[in-house]
Amino acid sequence: DAGITQSPRHKVTETGTPVTLRCHQTENHRYMYWYRQDPGHGLRLIHYSYGVKDTDKGEVSDGYSVSRSKTEDFLLTLESATSSQTSVYFCAISERGLGAFFGQGTRLTVV
Amino acid sequence: TQLLEQSPQFLSIQEGENLTVYCNSSSVFSSLQWYRQEPGEGPVLLVTVVTGGEVKKLKRLTFQFGDARKDSSLHITAAQPGDTGLYLCAGDLSSNTGKLIFGQGTTLQVKP
């Protein structure tokens, strides 16, 4: 299994609070991604990174920001959490873009 | 915008039956990937197809990429209860940067 760890695995937070999710990899892969998975929508790309300090928006980036200061860490921040951001968040890594390896997910509930 | 249509969304079959899952788009993909996901876990990569017309086999699973690289299928022969899970197709639109567009998934239940 690819070395990819997400933290926390579960989180409940209140509307309006900032939240940061962490993804850590030990594979030295260039590409890292954040997806969210919702019933009826499948997985949708939030942001991705193609190197240290190199990031770009995905399909559903509004309300989210990311940072990658080291190859191994990719942080996703919900600037002011809303109920619509209740979801399961997955981090993924890939090298050469030919197949991704996913973390176990973070279940986030915004109340 | 859903660019990748996956069908069927749900499938319940008996052990030993064959099945096919389809993934269709109007877009051309540089690669098409299939994943399997168990409850509470992340998707796990099964296969990546890159060349139009390509066929790959993984034990009882056969994956095909359409000639025009717009569609793909997953065929399972003699399904077993251990095949139960969510199957996802995902297309890479952007020349191997790995930005994936996912289908909505097919939930497969194989009854003993």
mmCIF file of C-alpha atoms in Angstrom:
data_model
loop_
_atom_site.group_PDB
_atom_site.id
_atom_site.type_symbol
_atom_site.label_atom_id
_atom_site.label_comp_id
_atom_site.label_asym_id
_atom_site.label_seq_id
_atom_site.Cartn_x
_atom_site.Cartn_y
_atom_site.Cartn_z
ATOM 1 C CA ASP A 1 0.000 0.000 0.000
ATOM 2 C CA ALA A 2 1.132 3.533 -0.812
ATOM 3 C CA GLY A 3 2.264 5.487 2.227
ATOM 4 C CA ILE A 4 -0.412 8.114 2.505
ATOM 5 C CA THR A 5 -1.960 9.253 5.771
ATOM 6 C CA GLN A 6 -4.842 11.618 6.350
ATOM 7 C CA SER A 7 -5.585 13.356 9.619
ATOM 8 C CA PRO A 8 -7.906 13.640 11.344
ATOM 9 C CA ARG A 9 -10.052 10.690 10.237
ATOM 10 C CA HIS A 10 -13.201 12.211 11.692
ATOM 11 C CA LYS A 11 -14.066 15.754 12.677
ATOM 12 C CA VAL A 12 -17.162 17.624 13.777
ATOM 13 C CA THR A 13 -16.970 21.394 13.611
ATOM 14 C CA GLU A 14 -19.281 24.365 13.866
ATOM 15 C CA THR A 15 -20.405 26.569 11.022
ATOM 16 C CA GLY A 16 -18.074 29.512 10.489
ATOM 17 C CA THR A 17 -14.967 27.963 12.004
ATOM 18 C CA PRO A 18 -11.782 27.330 10.011
ATOM 19 C CA VAL A 19 -10.750 23.712 9.553
ATOM 20 C CA THR A 20 -7.496 22.236 8.266
ATOM 21 C CA LEU A 21 -7.120 18.696 6.987
ATOM 22 C CA ARG A 22 -3.684 17.177 6.556
ATOM 23 C CA CYS A 23 -2.337 14.720 4.018
ATOM 24 C CA HIS A 24 1.100 13.191 4.480
ATOM 25 C CA GLN A 25 2.867 10.922 1.995
ATOM 26 C CA THR A 26 6.058 8.910 2.248
ATOM 27 C CA GLU A 27 6.264 8.024 -1.468
ATOM 28 C CA ASN A 28 7.891 11.243 -2.727
ATOM 29 C CA HIS A 29 5.211 11.518 -5.441
ATOM 30 C CA ARG A 30 5.069 14.778 -7.329
ATOM 31 C CA TYR A 31 1.303 15.141 -7.632
ATOM 32 C CA MET A 32 -1.098 15.462 -4.711
ATOM 33 C CA TYR A 33 -4.858 16.017 -4.817
ATOM 34 C CA TRP A 34 -7.824 16.736 -2.600
ATOM 35 C CA TYR A 35 -11.208 15.287 -3.570
ATOM 36 C CA ARG A 36 -14.557 15.295 -1.848
ATOM 37 C CA GLN A 37 -17.058 12.463 -2.145
ATOM 38 C CA ASP A 38 -20.773 13.061 -1.843
ATOM 39 C CA PRO A 39 -23.766 10.839 -2.616
ATOM 40 C CA GLY A 40 -24.970 11.418 -6.153
ATOM 41 C CA HIS A 41 -21.837 13.328 -7.135
ATOM 42 C CA GLY A 42 -19.059 10.797 -6.930
ATOM 43 C CA LEU A 43 -15.594 12.203 -6.298
ATOM 44 C CA ARG A 44 -14.880 15.785 -7.295
ATOM 45 C CA LEU A 45 -11.505 17.502 -7.412
ATOM 46 C CA ILE A 46 -11.065 20.443 -5.037
ATOM 47 C CA HIS A 47 -7.413 21.412 -5.515
ATOM 48 C CA TYR A 48 -4.258 19.756 -6.652
ATOM 49 C CA SER A 49 -0.513 20.289 -6.459
ATOM 50 C CA TYR A 50 2.165 19.507 -9.007
ATOM 51 C CA GLY A 51 5.104 20.396 -6.783
ATOM 52 C CA VAL A 52 6.165 22.303 -3.694
ATOM 53 C CA LYS A 53 4.329 25.636 -3.629
ATOM 54 C CA ASP A 54 2.713 24.806 -6.994
ATOM 55 C CA THR A 55 -1.038 24.394 -6.669
ATOM 56 C CA ASP A 56 -4.100 24.895 -8.819
ATOM 57 C CA LYS A 57 -7.878 24.832 -8.522
ATOM 58 C CA GLY A 58 -10.107 21.934 -9.309
ATOM 59 C CA GLU A 59 -13.786 21.639 -10.090
ATOM 60 C CA VAL A 60 -15.143 22.642 -6.658
ATOM 61 C CA SER A 61 -12.539 24.969 -5.144
ATOM 62 C CA ASP A 62 -14.772 27.751 -3.750
ATOM 63 C CA GLY A 63 -14.408 28.024 0.029
ATOM 64 C CA TYR A 64 -11.214 25.954 0.102
ATOM 65 C CA SER A 65 -7.528 26.782 0.052
ATOM 66 C CA VAL A 66 -4.451 24.566 0.008
ATOM 67 C CA SER A 67 -0.776 24.755 0.784
ATOM 68 C CA ARG A 68 2.199 22.562 0.028
ATOM 69 C CA SER A 69 5.406 23.716 1.695
ATOM 70 C CA LYS A 70 7.060 20.270 1.583
ATOM 71 C CA THR A 71 6.835 17.437 -0.908
ATOM 72 C CA GLU A 72 5.285 15.146 1.672
ATOM 73 C CA ASP A 73 2.547 17.406 3.076
ATOM 74 C CA PHE A 74 -0.562 18.845 1.436
ATOM 75 C CA LEU A 75 -2.972 20.823 3.602
ATOM 76 C CA LEU A 76 -6.596 21.604 2.820
ATOM 77 C CA THR A 77 -8.209 24.508 4.673
ATOM 78 C CA LEU A 78 -11.867 25.342 4.855
ATOM 79 C CA GLU A 79 -11.687 29.033 5.519
ATOM 80 C CA SER A 80 -15.131 29.299 7.143
ATOM 81 C CA ALA A 81 -16.889 25.954 7.262
ATOM 82 C CA THR A 82 -20.464 25.685 5.987
ATOM 83 C CA SER A 83 -22.961 22.831 6.151
ATOM 84 C CA SER A 84 -22.530 22.259 2.407
ATOM 85 C CA GLN A 85 -18.937 21.269 3.125
ATOM 86 C CA THR A 86 -20.045 18.274 5.164
ATOM 87 C CA SER A 87 -18.493 15.462 3.164
ATOM 88 C CA VAL A 88 -15.850 12.781 3.036
ATOM 89 C CA TYR A 89 -12.519 14.214 1.932
ATOM 90 C CA PHE A 90 -9.878 12.115 0.209
ATOM 91 C CA CYS A 91 -6.281 12.932 -0.457
ATOM 92 C CA ALA A 92 -4.567 11.199 -3.355
ATOM 93 C CA ILE A 93 -1.059 11.021 -4.764
ATOM 94 C CA SER A 94 0.326 10.027 -8.121
ATOM 95 C CA GLU A 95 3.522 9.996 -10.081
ATOM 96 C CA ARG A 96 3.419 10.703 -13.819
ATOM 97 C CA GLY A 97 -0.359 11.002 -13.480
ATOM 98 C CA LEU A 98 -1.017 7.364 -14.356
ATOM 99 C CA GLY A 99 -3.156 6.142 -11.524
ATOM 100 C CA ALA A 100 -3.746 7.612 -8.102
ATOM 101 C CA PHE A 101 -3.345 6.206 -4.624
ATOM 102 C CA PHE A 102 -5.887 7.391 -2.103
ATOM 103 C CA GLY A 103 -5.815 7.905 1.619
ATOM 104 C CA GLN A 104 -8.465 6.456 3.902
ATOM 105 C CA GLY A 105 -10.477 9.657 3.978
ATOM 106 C CA THR A 106 -11.601 12.245 6.507
ATOM 107 C CA ARG A 107 -15.256 12.390 7.417
ATOM 108 C CA LEU A 108 -16.102 16.019 8.155
ATOM 109 C CA THR A 109 -19.400 17.122 9.653
ATOM 110 C CA VAL A 110 -20.240 20.818 9.884
ATOM 111 C CA VAL A 111 -23.052 21.542 12.337
ATOM 112 C CA THR B 1 -20.940 19.218 -15.033
ATOM 113 C CA GLN B 2 -20.844 15.452 -15.214
ATOM 114 C CA LEU B 3 -18.532 14.520 -18.059
ATOM 115 C CA LEU B 4 -18.400 10.811 -17.323
ATOM 116 C CA GLU B 5 -21.596 8.769 -17.307
ATOM 117 C CA GLN B 6 -21.330 5.447 -15.544
ATOM 118 C CA SER B 7 -23.977 2.744 -15.750
ATOM 119 C CA PRO B 8 -25.655 1.001 -14.168
ATOM 120 C CA GLN B 9 -25.582 2.791 -10.822
ATOM 121 C CA PHE B 10 -26.706 -0.291 -8.915
ATOM 122 C CA LEU B 11 -26.369 -3.959 -9.706
ATOM 123 C CA SER B 12 -27.467 -6.918 -7.612
ATOM 124 C CA ILE B 13 -26.650 -10.342 -9.026
ATOM 125 C CA GLN B 14 -26.186 -13.951 -7.962
ATOM 126 C CA GLU B 15 -22.810 -15.566 -7.525
ATOM 127 C CA GLY B 16 -21.548 -16.990 -10.794
ATOM 128 C CA GLU B 17 -23.244 -14.469 -13.074
ATOM 129 C CA ASN B 18 -21.388 -12.195 -15.472
ATOM 130 C CA LEU B 19 -21.762 -8.423 -15.559
ATOM 131 C CA THR B 20 -20.571 -5.373 -17.445
ATOM 132 C CA VAL B 21 -20.233 -1.804 -16.223
ATOM 133 C CA TYR B 22 -20.011 1.026 -18.734
ATOM 134 C CA CYS B 23 -18.363 4.416 -18.626
ATOM 135 C CA ASN B 24 -19.155 6.897 -21.397
ATOM 136 C CA SER B 25 -18.196 10.447 -22.246
ATOM 137 C CA SER B 26 -18.153 12.905 -25.117
ATOM 138 C CA SER B 27 -14.627 13.894 -24.080
ATOM 139 C CA VAL B 28 -11.383 12.264 -25.110
ATOM 140 C CA PHE B 29 -9.221 11.065 -22.241
ATOM 141 C CA SER B 30 -5.465 10.618 -22.107
ATOM 142 C CA SER B 31 -6.076 7.684 -19.786
ATOM 143 C CA LEU B 32 -9.005 5.947 -18.110
ATOM 144 C CA GLN B 33 -8.756 4.341 -14.711
ATOM 145 C CA TRP B 34 -10.943 1.951 -12.760
ATOM 146 C CA TYR B 35 -11.092 1.900 -8.982
ATOM 147 C CA ARG B 36 -12.832 -0.210 -6.386
ATOM 148 C CA GLN B 37 -13.930 1.237 -3.063
ATOM 149 C CA GLU B 38 -14.975 -0.536 0.127
ATOM 150 C CA PRO B 39 -17.160 1.193 2.759
ATOM 151 C CA GLY B 40 -15.100 3.516 4.952
ATOM 152 C CA GLU B 41 -12.019 3.236 2.751
ATOM 153 C CA GLY B 42 -10.453 5.165 -0.084
ATOM 154 C CA PRO B 43 -10.679 4.014 -3.707
ATOM 155 C CA VAL B 44 -8.102 1.448 -4.765
ATOM 156 C CA LEU B 45 -6.702 1.512 -8.288
ATOM 157 C CA LEU B 46 -7.505 -1.595 -10.327
ATOM 158 C CA VAL B 47 -6.183 -0.645 -13.760
ATOM 159 C CA THR B 48 -5.144 2.210 -16.030
ATOM 160 C CA VAL B 49 -5.780 2.037 -19.782
ATOM 161 C CA VAL B 50 -4.006 4.451 -22.060
ATOM 162 C CA THR B 51 -4.249 3.305 -25.670
ATOM 163 C CA GLY B 52 -7.465 3.344 -27.703
ATOM 164 C CA GLY B 53 -8.756 -0.223 -28.122
ATOM 165 C CA GLU B 54 -6.621 -1.491 -25.262
ATOM 166 C CA VAL B 55 -7.834 -4.522 -23.326
ATOM 167 C CA LYS B 56 -6.439 -5.459 -19.931
ATOM 168 C CA LYS B 57 -7.283 -8.475 -17.825
ATOM 169 C CA LEU B 58 -7.002 -8.837 -14.080
ATOM 170 C CA LYS B 59 -8.033 -12.366 -13.130
ATOM 171 C CA ARG B 60 -11.820 -12.434 -13.771
ATOM 172 C CA LEU B 61 -11.974 -8.709 -14.589
ATOM 173 C CA THR B 62 -11.601 -7.459 -18.167
ATOM 174 C CA PHE B 63 -11.170 -3.759 -18.898
ATOM 175 C CA GLN B 64 -11.524 -2.210 -22.332
ATOM 176 C CA PHE B 65 -10.768 1.309 -23.548
ATOM 177 C CA GLY B 66 -12.769 2.489 -26.549
ATOM 178 C CA ASP B 67 -11.008 3.091 -29.841
ATOM 179 C CA ALA B 68 -11.721 6.823 -29.627
ATOM 180 C CA ARG B 69 -10.660 6.938 -25.944
ATOM 181 C CA LYS B 70 -14.069 8.297 -24.908
ATOM 182 C CA ASP B 71 -15.498 5.219 -23.232
ATOM 183 C CA SER B 72 -14.573 2.141 -21.269
ATOM 184 C CA SER B 73 -16.095 -1.014 -19.890
ATOM 185 C CA LEU B 74 -15.438 -3.374 -17.020
ATOM 186 C CA HIS B 75 -16.578 -6.970 -17.414
ATOM 187 C CA ILE B 76 -16.582 -9.402 -14.505
ATOM 188 C CA THR B 77 -16.843 -13.101 -15.251
ATOM 189 C CA ALA B 78 -18.391 -15.481 -12.728
ATOM 190 C CA ALA B 79 -18.870 -12.859 -10.033
ATOM 191 C CA GLN B 80 -18.151 -13.813 -6.437
ATOM 192 C CA PRO B 81 -19.372 -12.273 -3.158
ATOM 193 C CA GLY B 82 -15.874 -10.859 -2.670
ATOM 194 C CA ASP B 83 -16.439 -8.672 -5.739
ATOM 195 C CA THR B 84 -19.087 -6.709 -3.848
ATOM 196 C CA GLY B 85 -18.219 -3.029 -3.656
ATOM 197 C CA LEU B 86 -18.341 0.341 -5.371
ATOM 198 C CA TYR B 87 -16.655 0.489 -8.781
ATOM 199 C CA LEU B 88 -15.563 3.865 -10.091
ATOM 200 C CA CYS B 89 -14.263 4.898 -13.470
ATOM 201 C CA ALA B 90 -12.137 8.015 -13.760
ATOM 202 C CA GLY B 91 -10.810 9.848 -16.784
ATOM 203 C CA ASP B 92 -7.714 11.996 -17.060
ATOM 204 C CA LEU B 93 -8.440 14.938 -19.373
ATOM 205 C CA SER B 94 -5.214 16.792 -18.965
ATOM 206 C CA SER B 95 -2.331 14.869 -20.490
ATOM 207 C CA ASN B 96 -1.236 12.888 -17.505
ATOM 208 C CA THR B 97 -1.350 15.532 -14.762
ATOM 209 C CA GLY B 98 -3.627 13.169 -12.920
ATOM 210 C CA LYS B 99 -6.601 15.509 -12.588
ATOM 211 C CA LEU B 100 -9.396 12.995 -12.661
ATOM 212 C CA ILE B 101 -13.061 13.236 -13.579
ATOM 213 C CA PHE B 102 -14.998 10.470 -11.848
ATOM 214 C CA GLY B 103 -18.151 8.693 -12.843
ATOM 215 C CA GLN B 104 -20.852 8.407 -10.207
ATOM 216 C CA GLY B 105 -19.938 4.807 -9.481
ATOM 217 C CA THR B 106 -21.602 1.416 -9.704
ATOM 218 C CA THR B 107 -22.592 -0.305 -6.480
ATOM 219 C CA LEU B 108 -22.284 -4.033 -7.029
ATOM 220 C CA GLN B 109 -23.791 -6.620 -4.730
ATOM 221 C CA VAL B 110 -23.043 -10.270 -5.389
ATOM 222 C CA LYS B 111 -25.272 -12.624 -3.446
ATOM 223 C CA PRO B 112 -24.035 -16.096 -2.448
#
